[in-house]
GROMACS .gro file of C-alpha atoms in nm:
model
  332
    1LYS     CA    1  -0.683   0.487  -0.838
    2ASP     CA    2  -0.837   0.418  -1.181
    3ARG     CA    3  -1.089   0.695  -1.118
    4GLU     CA    4  -0.809   0.951  -1.138
    5ILE     CA    5  -0.728   0.831  -1.491
    6LEU     CA    6  -1.092   0.840  -1.593
    7ARG     CA    7  -1.141   1.188  -1.448
    8LYS     CA    8  -0.823   1.361  -1.557
    9GLU     CA    9  -0.663   1.163  -1.843
   10PRO     CA   10  -0.932   0.959  -2.021
   11HIS     CA   11  -0.762   1.009  -2.360
   12LYS     CA   12  -0.466   0.801  -2.240
   13LEU     CA   13  -0.701   0.511  -2.179
   14VAL     CA   14  -0.868   0.551  -2.520
   15ASP     CA   15  -0.530   0.566  -2.693
   16GLY     CA   16  -0.413   0.265  -2.494
   17CYS     CA   17  -0.720   0.066  -2.600
   18LEU     CA   18  -0.643   0.137  -2.966
   19ILE     CA   19  -0.276   0.039  -2.934
   20VAL     CA   20  -0.343  -0.277  -2.734
   21GLY     CA   21  -0.639  -0.373  -2.953
   22SER     CA   22  -0.444  -0.334  -3.276
   23ALA     CA   23  -0.155  -0.537  -3.133
   24MET     CA   24  -0.398  -0.824  -3.067
   25LEU     CA   25  -0.598  -0.767  -3.389
   26ALA     CA   26  -0.906  -0.715  -3.174
   27LYS     CA   27  -1.212  -0.549  -3.321
   28ALA     CA   28  -1.350  -0.376  -3.012
   29ALA     CA   29  -1.275  -0.273  -2.654
   30TYR     CA   30  -1.532  -0.257  -2.376
   31ILE     CA   31  -1.456  -0.032  -2.079
   32TYR     CA   32  -1.659  -0.141  -1.778
   33ILE     CA   33  -1.730   0.126  -1.514
   34ARG     CA   34  -1.919   0.105  -1.186
   35GLY     CA   35  -2.257   0.272  -1.221
   36GLU     CA   36  -2.184   0.507  -0.928
   37TYR     CA   37  -1.892   0.664  -1.116
   38TYR     CA   38  -2.111   0.905  -1.311
   39ASP     CA   39  -1.866   1.194  -1.346
   40GLU     CA   40  -1.592   0.954  -1.456
   41TYR     CA   41  -1.829   0.799  -1.710
   42VAL     CA   42  -1.913   1.140  -1.857
   43ALA     CA   43  -1.544   1.234  -1.889
   44LEU     CA   44  -1.455   0.902  -2.052
   45GLN     CA   45  -1.753   0.899  -2.289
   46THR     CA   46  -1.666   1.253  -2.394
   47ALA     CA   47  -1.310   1.141  -2.477
   48VAL     CA   48  -1.441   0.843  -2.675
   49ASP     CA   49  -1.682   1.067  -2.869
   50GLU     CA   50  -1.398   1.308  -2.951
   51ALA     CA   51  -1.184   1.018  -3.079
   52TYR     CA   52  -1.466   0.906  -3.309
   53ARG     CA   53  -1.515   1.260  -3.442
   54GLU     CA   54  -1.144   1.289  -3.519
   55GLY     CA   55  -1.138   0.954  -3.698
   56LYS     CA   56  -0.915   0.785  -3.441
   57LEU     CA   57  -1.179   0.519  -3.370
   58GLY     CA   58  -1.434   0.340  -3.582
   59LYS     CA   59  -1.398   0.252  -3.949
   60ASN     CA   60  -1.045   0.302  -4.080
   61ALA     CA   61  -0.917   0.409  -3.737
   62CYS     CA   62  -0.642   0.673  -3.769
   63GLY     CA   63  -0.644   0.616  -4.146
   64SER     CA   64  -0.479   0.278  -4.096
   65GLY     CA   65  -0.734   0.061  -4.276
   66TYR     CA   66  -0.802  -0.107  -3.938
   67ASP     CA   67  -1.151  -0.093  -3.783
   68PHE     CA   68  -1.172  -0.059  -3.405
   69ASP     CA   69  -1.455   0.043  -3.172
   70VAL     CA   70  -1.458   0.140  -2.805
   71PHE     CA   71  -1.773   0.099  -2.594
   72VAL     CA   72  -1.822   0.235  -2.242
   73HIS     CA   73  -2.048   0.013  -2.029
   74ARG     CA   74  -2.186   0.116  -1.690
   75GLY     CA   75  -2.232  -0.168  -1.444
   76ALA     CA   76  -2.470  -0.179  -1.151
   77GLY     CA   77  -2.205  -0.136  -0.882
   78ALA     CA   78  -2.118  -0.494  -0.786
   79TYR     CA   79  -1.770  -0.554  -0.640
   80ILE     CA   80  -1.775  -0.910  -0.775
   81CYS     CA   81  -1.775  -0.770  -1.131
   82GLY     CA   82  -1.408  -0.688  -1.079
   83GLU     CA   83  -1.352  -1.060  -1.143
   84GLU     CA   84  -1.295  -1.105  -1.514
   85THR     CA   85  -1.558  -1.368  -1.592
   86ALA     CA   86  -1.821  -1.199  -1.370
   87MET     CA   87  -1.756  -0.880  -1.566
   88ILE     CA   88  -1.808  -1.069  -1.892
   89GLU     CA   89  -2.135  -1.211  -1.760
   90SER     CA   90  -2.249  -0.860  -1.664
   91LEU     CA   91  -2.154  -0.724  -2.007
   92GLU     CA   92  -2.368  -0.996  -2.162
   93GLY     CA   93  -2.667  -0.879  -1.958
   94LYS     CA   94  -2.659  -1.160  -1.701
   95GLN     CA   95  -2.602  -1.162  -1.326
   96GLY     CA   96  -2.242  -1.079  -1.242
   97LYS     CA   97  -2.133  -1.423  -1.125
   98PRO     CA   98  -1.790  -1.576  -1.199
   99ARG     CA   99  -1.770  -1.862  -1.445
  100LEU     CA  100  -1.596  -2.193  -1.392
  101LYS     CA  101  -1.256  -2.202  -1.560
  102PRO     CA  102  -1.145  -2.354  -1.795
  103PRO     CA  103  -1.241  -2.239  -2.051
  104PHE     CA  104  -1.055  -1.916  -1.984
  105PRO     CA  105  -1.164  -1.585  -2.141
  106ALA     CA  106  -0.862  -1.595  -2.376
  107ASN     CA  107  -1.034  -1.892  -2.543
  108VAL     CA  108  -1.403  -1.837  -2.471
  109GLY     CA  109  -1.482  -1.489  -2.344
  110LEU     CA  110  -1.737  -1.219  -2.428
  111TRP     CA  111  -2.013  -1.374  -2.642
  112GLY     CA  112  -1.793  -1.679  -2.689
  113CYS     CA  113  -1.512  -1.482  -2.854
  114PRO     CA  114  -1.147  -1.480  -2.739
  115THR     CA  115  -1.122  -1.196  -2.488
  116THR     CA  116  -0.843  -1.027  -2.292
  117VAL     CA  117  -0.958  -0.871  -1.964
  118THR     CA  118  -0.716  -0.623  -1.814
  119ASN     CA  119  -0.689  -0.320  -1.590
  120VAL     CA  120  -0.747   0.048  -1.671
  121GLU     CA  121  -0.410   0.148  -1.526
  122THR     CA  122  -0.230  -0.119  -1.732
  123VAL     CA  123  -0.382  -0.004  -2.061
  124ALA     CA  124  -0.353   0.370  -1.989
  125VAL     CA  125   0.026   0.352  -1.938
  126VAL     CA  126   0.086   0.186  -2.278
  127PRO     CA  127   0.094   0.511  -2.484
  128THR     CA  128   0.360   0.654  -2.250
  129ILE     CA  129   0.570   0.338  -2.276
  130CYS     CA  130   0.542   0.348  -2.656
  131ARG     CA  131   0.646   0.712  -2.661
  132ARG     CA  132   0.935   0.689  -2.413
  133GLY     CA  133   1.042   0.331  -2.473
  134ALA     CA  134   1.046   0.008  -2.274
  135ASP     CA  135   1.396   0.078  -2.140
  136TRP     CA  136   1.273   0.398  -1.979
  137PHE     CA  137   0.981   0.222  -1.809
  138SER     CA  138   1.192  -0.073  -1.692
  139SER     CA  139   1.452   0.165  -1.545
  140PHE     CA  140   1.213   0.209  -1.251
  141GLY     CA  141   1.194  -0.050  -0.974
  142ARG     CA  142   1.403  -0.357  -0.903
  143ASP     CA  143   1.429  -0.697  -1.072
  144GLY     CA  144   1.093  -0.868  -1.098
  145ASN     CA  145   0.915  -0.545  -0.999
  146LYS     CA  146   0.975  -0.302  -1.284
  147GLY     CA  147   0.788   0.012  -1.376
  148THR     CA  148   0.573   0.272  -1.206
  149LYS     CA  149   0.248   0.236  -1.013
  150LEU     CA  150  -0.040   0.451  -0.898
  151PHE     CA  151  -0.061   0.444  -0.519
  152ASN     CA  152  -0.350   0.565  -0.303
  153ILE     CA  153  -0.257   0.689   0.042
  154GLY     CA  154  -0.572   0.712   0.252
  155GLY     CA  155  -0.708   0.662   0.601
  156ASN     CA  156  -0.557   0.846   0.897
  157VAL     CA  157  -0.305   1.060   0.709
  158ASN     CA  158  -0.285   1.438   0.685
  159ASN     CA  159  -0.300   1.450   0.305
  160PRO     CA  160  -0.497   1.165   0.141
  161CYS     CA  161  -0.392   1.146  -0.223
  162THR     CA  162  -0.315   0.940  -0.533
  163VAL     CA  163   0.041   0.953  -0.666
  164GLU     CA  164   0.251   0.777  -0.928
  165GLU     CA  165   0.578   0.638  -0.796
  166GLU     CA  166   0.820   0.366  -0.897
  167LEU     CA  167   0.758   0.014  -0.770
  168GLY     CA  168   0.971  -0.063  -0.467
  169VAL     CA  169   0.935   0.278  -0.304
  170PRO     CA  170   0.941   0.249   0.079
  171MET     CA  171   0.597   0.248   0.238
  172ARG     CA  172   0.703   0.499   0.503
  173TYR     CA  173   0.828   0.736   0.232
  174LEU     CA  174   0.487   0.728   0.060
  175ILE     CA  175   0.304   0.794   0.387
  176GLU     CA  176   0.529   1.078   0.501
  177LYS     CA  177   0.627   1.240   0.171
  178HIS     CA  178   0.297   1.227  -0.014
  179GLY     CA  179   0.044   1.147   0.259
  180GLY     CA  180   0.172   1.419   0.489
  181GLY     CA  181   0.245   1.167   0.764
  182VAL     CA  182   0.025   0.976   1.004
  183LYS     CA  183  -0.217   1.190   1.205
  184GLY     CA  184  -0.053   1.232   1.544
  185GLY     CA  185   0.288   1.126   1.411
  186TRP     CA  186   0.444   0.793   1.316
  187ASP     CA  187   0.429   0.673   1.678
  188ASN     CA  188   0.049   0.695   1.656
  189LEU     CA  189   0.042   0.438   1.374
  190GLN     CA  190  -0.139   0.114   1.459
  191ALA     CA  191  -0.157  -0.072   1.125
  192VAL     CA  192  -0.142  -0.033   0.748
  193ILE     CA  193  -0.345  -0.215   0.484
  194PRO     CA  194  -0.100  -0.202   0.190
  195GLY     CA  195  -0.312  -0.285  -0.115
  196GLY     CA  196  -0.685  -0.254  -0.063
  197VAL     CA  197  -0.901  -0.413   0.205
  198SER     CA  198  -0.858  -0.762   0.058
  199VAL     CA  199  -0.494  -0.795   0.174
  200PRO     CA  200  -0.367  -0.863   0.529
  201MET     CA  201  -0.279  -0.559   0.740
  202ILE     CA  202   0.071  -0.519   0.881
  203THR     CA  203   0.219  -0.369   1.198
  204PRO     CA  204   0.408  -0.036   1.225
  205ALA     CA  205   0.741  -0.220   1.251
  206MET     CA  206   0.668  -0.398   0.923
  207ALA     CA  207   0.547  -0.076   0.758
  208ASP     CA  208   0.873   0.093   0.853
  209LYS     CA  209   1.070  -0.164   0.650
  210ALA     CA  210   0.827  -0.259   0.374
  211LEU     CA  211   0.892  -0.180   0.008
  212MET     CA  212   0.583  -0.121  -0.205
  213ASP     CA  213   0.621  -0.390  -0.468
  214PHE     CA  214   0.520  -0.754  -0.510
  215ASP     CA  215   0.828  -0.912  -0.351
  216GLY     CA  216   0.870  -0.649  -0.080
  217LEU     CA  217   0.523  -0.704   0.065
  218ARG     CA  218   0.534  -1.081   0.021
  219GLU     CA  219   0.811  -1.083   0.283
  220PHE     CA  220   0.554  -0.968   0.540
  221LYS     CA  221   0.284  -1.215   0.427
  222THR     CA  222   0.073  -0.948   0.261
  223ALA     CA  223   0.035  -0.824  -0.097
  224LEU     CA  224   0.056  -0.515  -0.317
  225GLY     CA  225  -0.297  -0.570  -0.447
  226THR     CA  226  -0.428  -0.250  -0.604
  227GLY     CA  227  -0.169  -0.032  -0.432
  228SER     CA  228  -0.450   0.140  -0.241
  229MET     CA  229  -0.302   0.189   0.104
  230THR     CA  230  -0.512   0.252   0.417
  231VAL     CA  231  -0.333   0.395   0.721
  232ILE     CA  232  -0.492   0.314   1.058
  233ASP     CA  233  -0.393   0.511   1.368
  234LYS     CA  234  -0.429   0.416   1.735
  235ASP     CA  235  -0.759   0.600   1.767
  236GLN     CA  236  -0.927   0.325   1.564
  237ASP     CA  237  -1.059  -0.005   1.697
  238ILE     CA  238  -0.854  -0.250   1.492
  239ILE     CA  239  -1.093  -0.540   1.555
  240ASN     CA  240  -1.391  -0.331   1.448
  241VAL     CA  241  -1.202  -0.227   1.133
  242VAL     CA  242  -1.168  -0.591   1.024
  243THR     CA  243  -1.530  -0.659   1.126
  244ARG     CA  244  -1.640  -0.380   0.892
  245ILE     CA  245  -1.424  -0.524   0.612
  246SER     CA  246  -1.577  -0.867   0.676
  247SER     CA  247  -1.924  -0.715   0.655
  248PHE     CA  248  -1.835  -0.570   0.313
  249PHE     CA  249  -1.729  -0.907   0.171
  250LYS     CA  250  -2.035  -1.075   0.323
  251HIS     CA  251  -2.250  -0.825   0.137
  252GLU     CA  252  -2.059  -0.849  -0.192
  253SER     CA  253  -2.037  -1.230  -0.214
  254CYS     CA  254  -2.233  -1.346  -0.518
  255GLY     CA  255  -2.345  -1.658  -0.329
  256GLN     CA  256  -2.244  -1.920  -0.586
  257CYS     CA  257  -1.985  -2.098  -0.368
  258THR     CA  258  -2.094  -2.239  -0.033
  259PRO     CA  259  -1.761  -2.174   0.148
  260CYS     CA  260  -1.778  -1.803   0.058
  261ARG     CA  261  -2.155  -1.758   0.094
  262GLU     CA  262  -2.174  -1.924   0.437
  263GLY     CA  263  -1.819  -1.861   0.558
  264CYS     CA  264  -1.832  -1.484   0.513
  265VAL     CA  265  -2.144  -1.468   0.730
  266TRP     CA  266  -1.983  -1.687   0.998
  267MET     CA  267  -1.662  -1.482   1.005
  268TRP     CA  268  -1.856  -1.157   1.034
  269SER     CA  269  -2.075  -1.300   1.312
  270ILE     CA  270  -1.774  -1.416   1.515
  271LEU     CA  271  -1.590  -1.087   1.461
  272GLN     CA  272  -1.894  -0.892   1.578
  273ARG     CA  273  -1.878  -1.076   1.908
  274MET     CA  274  -1.501  -1.036   1.928
  275THR     CA  275  -1.535  -0.661   1.880
  276ALA     CA  276  -1.730  -0.656   2.206
  277GLY     CA  277  -1.506  -0.925   2.359
  278ASN     CA  278  -1.796  -1.169   2.390
  279ALA     CA  279  -1.599  -1.473   2.276
  280SER     CA  280  -1.353  -1.732   2.403
  281ILE     CA  281  -0.979  -1.748   2.339
  282GLY     CA  282  -1.030  -2.078   2.155
  283GLU     CA  283  -1.254  -1.905   1.902
  284ILE     CA  284  -0.956  -1.711   1.770
  285ASP     CA  285  -0.804  -2.032   1.632
  286MET     CA  286  -1.148  -2.145   1.519
  287LEU     CA  287  -1.188  -1.819   1.324
  288ASP     CA  288  -0.847  -1.871   1.163
  289GLU     CA  289  -0.938  -2.227   1.065
  290LEU     CA  290  -1.270  -2.107   0.925
  291SER     CA  291  -1.093  -1.851   0.705
  292ARG     CA  292  -0.867  -2.126   0.570
  293GLN     CA  293  -1.170  -2.336   0.478
  294ILE     CA  294  -1.281  -2.045   0.255
  295GLU     CA  295  -0.942  -1.956   0.105
  296GLY     CA  296  -0.873  -2.159  -0.207
  297TYR     CA  297  -1.212  -2.332  -0.213
  298THR     CA  298  -1.409  -2.091  -0.432
  299ILE     CA  299  -1.452  -2.028  -0.806
  300CYS     CA  300  -1.300  -1.680  -0.783
  301ALA     CA  301  -1.067  -1.493  -0.548
  302LEU     CA  302  -1.336  -1.315  -0.349
  303GLY     CA  303  -1.325  -1.595  -0.093
  304ASP     CA  304  -0.950  -1.543  -0.055
  305ALA     CA  305  -1.003  -1.166  -0.031
  306ALA     CA  306  -1.253  -1.216   0.252
  307ALA     CA  307  -1.023  -1.454   0.440
  308TRP     CA  308  -0.692  -1.265   0.424
  309PRO     CA  309  -0.788  -0.958   0.635
  310VAL     CA  310  -0.906  -1.193   0.910
  311GLN     CA  311  -0.585  -1.397   0.891
  312GLY     CA  312  -0.379  -1.077   0.905
  313LEU     CA  313  -0.565  -0.962   1.217
  314ILE     CA  314  -0.504  -1.291   1.395
  315ARG     CA  315  -0.141  -1.322   1.285
  316ASN     CA  316  -0.033  -0.967   1.369
  317PHE     CA  317  -0.283  -0.846   1.631
  318ARG     CA  318  -0.369  -1.155   1.834
  319PRO     CA  319  -0.275  -0.988   2.167
  320GLN     CA  320  -0.545  -0.724   2.108
  321LEU     CA  321  -0.804  -0.996   2.047
  322GLU     CA  322  -0.706  -1.182   2.364
  323GLU     CA  323  -0.704  -0.861   2.567
  324ARG     CA  324  -1.053  -0.767   2.447
  325ILE     CA  325  -1.190  -1.111   2.537
  326ASN     CA  326  -1.025  -1.110   2.880
  327ASN     CA  327  -1.148  -0.758   2.957
  328PHE     CA  328  -1.506  -0.860   2.870
  329LYS     CA  329  -1.479  -1.149   3.113
  330GLY     CA  330  -1.318  -0.931   3.377
  331LEU     CA  331  -0.994  -1.131   3.367
  332PRO     CA  332  -0.652  -0.967   3.421
   0.00000   0.00000   0.00000
């Protein structure tokens, strides 16, 4: 979702950096971008260069007597650098591995200085809030879930897209209004991953009732995450989908924490066998227990992110796992 801001509205992000930075009396902002996002980098760097030429950044920014710089840094494409302290390590020229906390970045961050690490979408919306007012922004959504959000609707839909809607919008409305509906119709829906592959997937019955905000998805033991929704129809092998997700986290683990480094490999190995059905029914509970020995036992949240899709599969799609195992063994 952040790529849409970088591609189409990079000036909003630059303006937001200046507003947020001046509010905190910061001297500089660093915008960290995955190295693969070349076009987005060019668009953003162009916007930053324009702001410097117009005197909005640098010495005496906007004629205010306040000095503020913005630097665009291209990373090497590591998922783990989405964790705030791993990003700081990468900015400092080190391996992108999360730090032990405390100290937190607000006390000891980039090069030992107090640092606030936040999201592109969060900063880019600040100029609009300043222009229209906090009351306008908080008029969207329900209590505890105010404002608007960028949502991705992807996967097996007729019109994959990124849209801005208020928090609390029904999931089915997003899929049908903006995503053009599930391929083959709503009855062909098998599962939805509501907020990026790190959150548990939910069933069609849950998706029909779910509201896209923090509290609404918590009711179904999942999370809003990034708001990047993946729709999965009945043509997909749901077990193989989670196996592929597990493979991603196995690959992206930085390897610092033993539960994550070893556990991600074990989960992927078991899921590979379960995709074929070459497992026992008892291994389903063993897989669930394994995921819970990773969750909460790592420096950063990547261990949790690897565990939750597996837990969601077992909690909501256990019958499919058991059927696959029984069919492999030739059992009714």
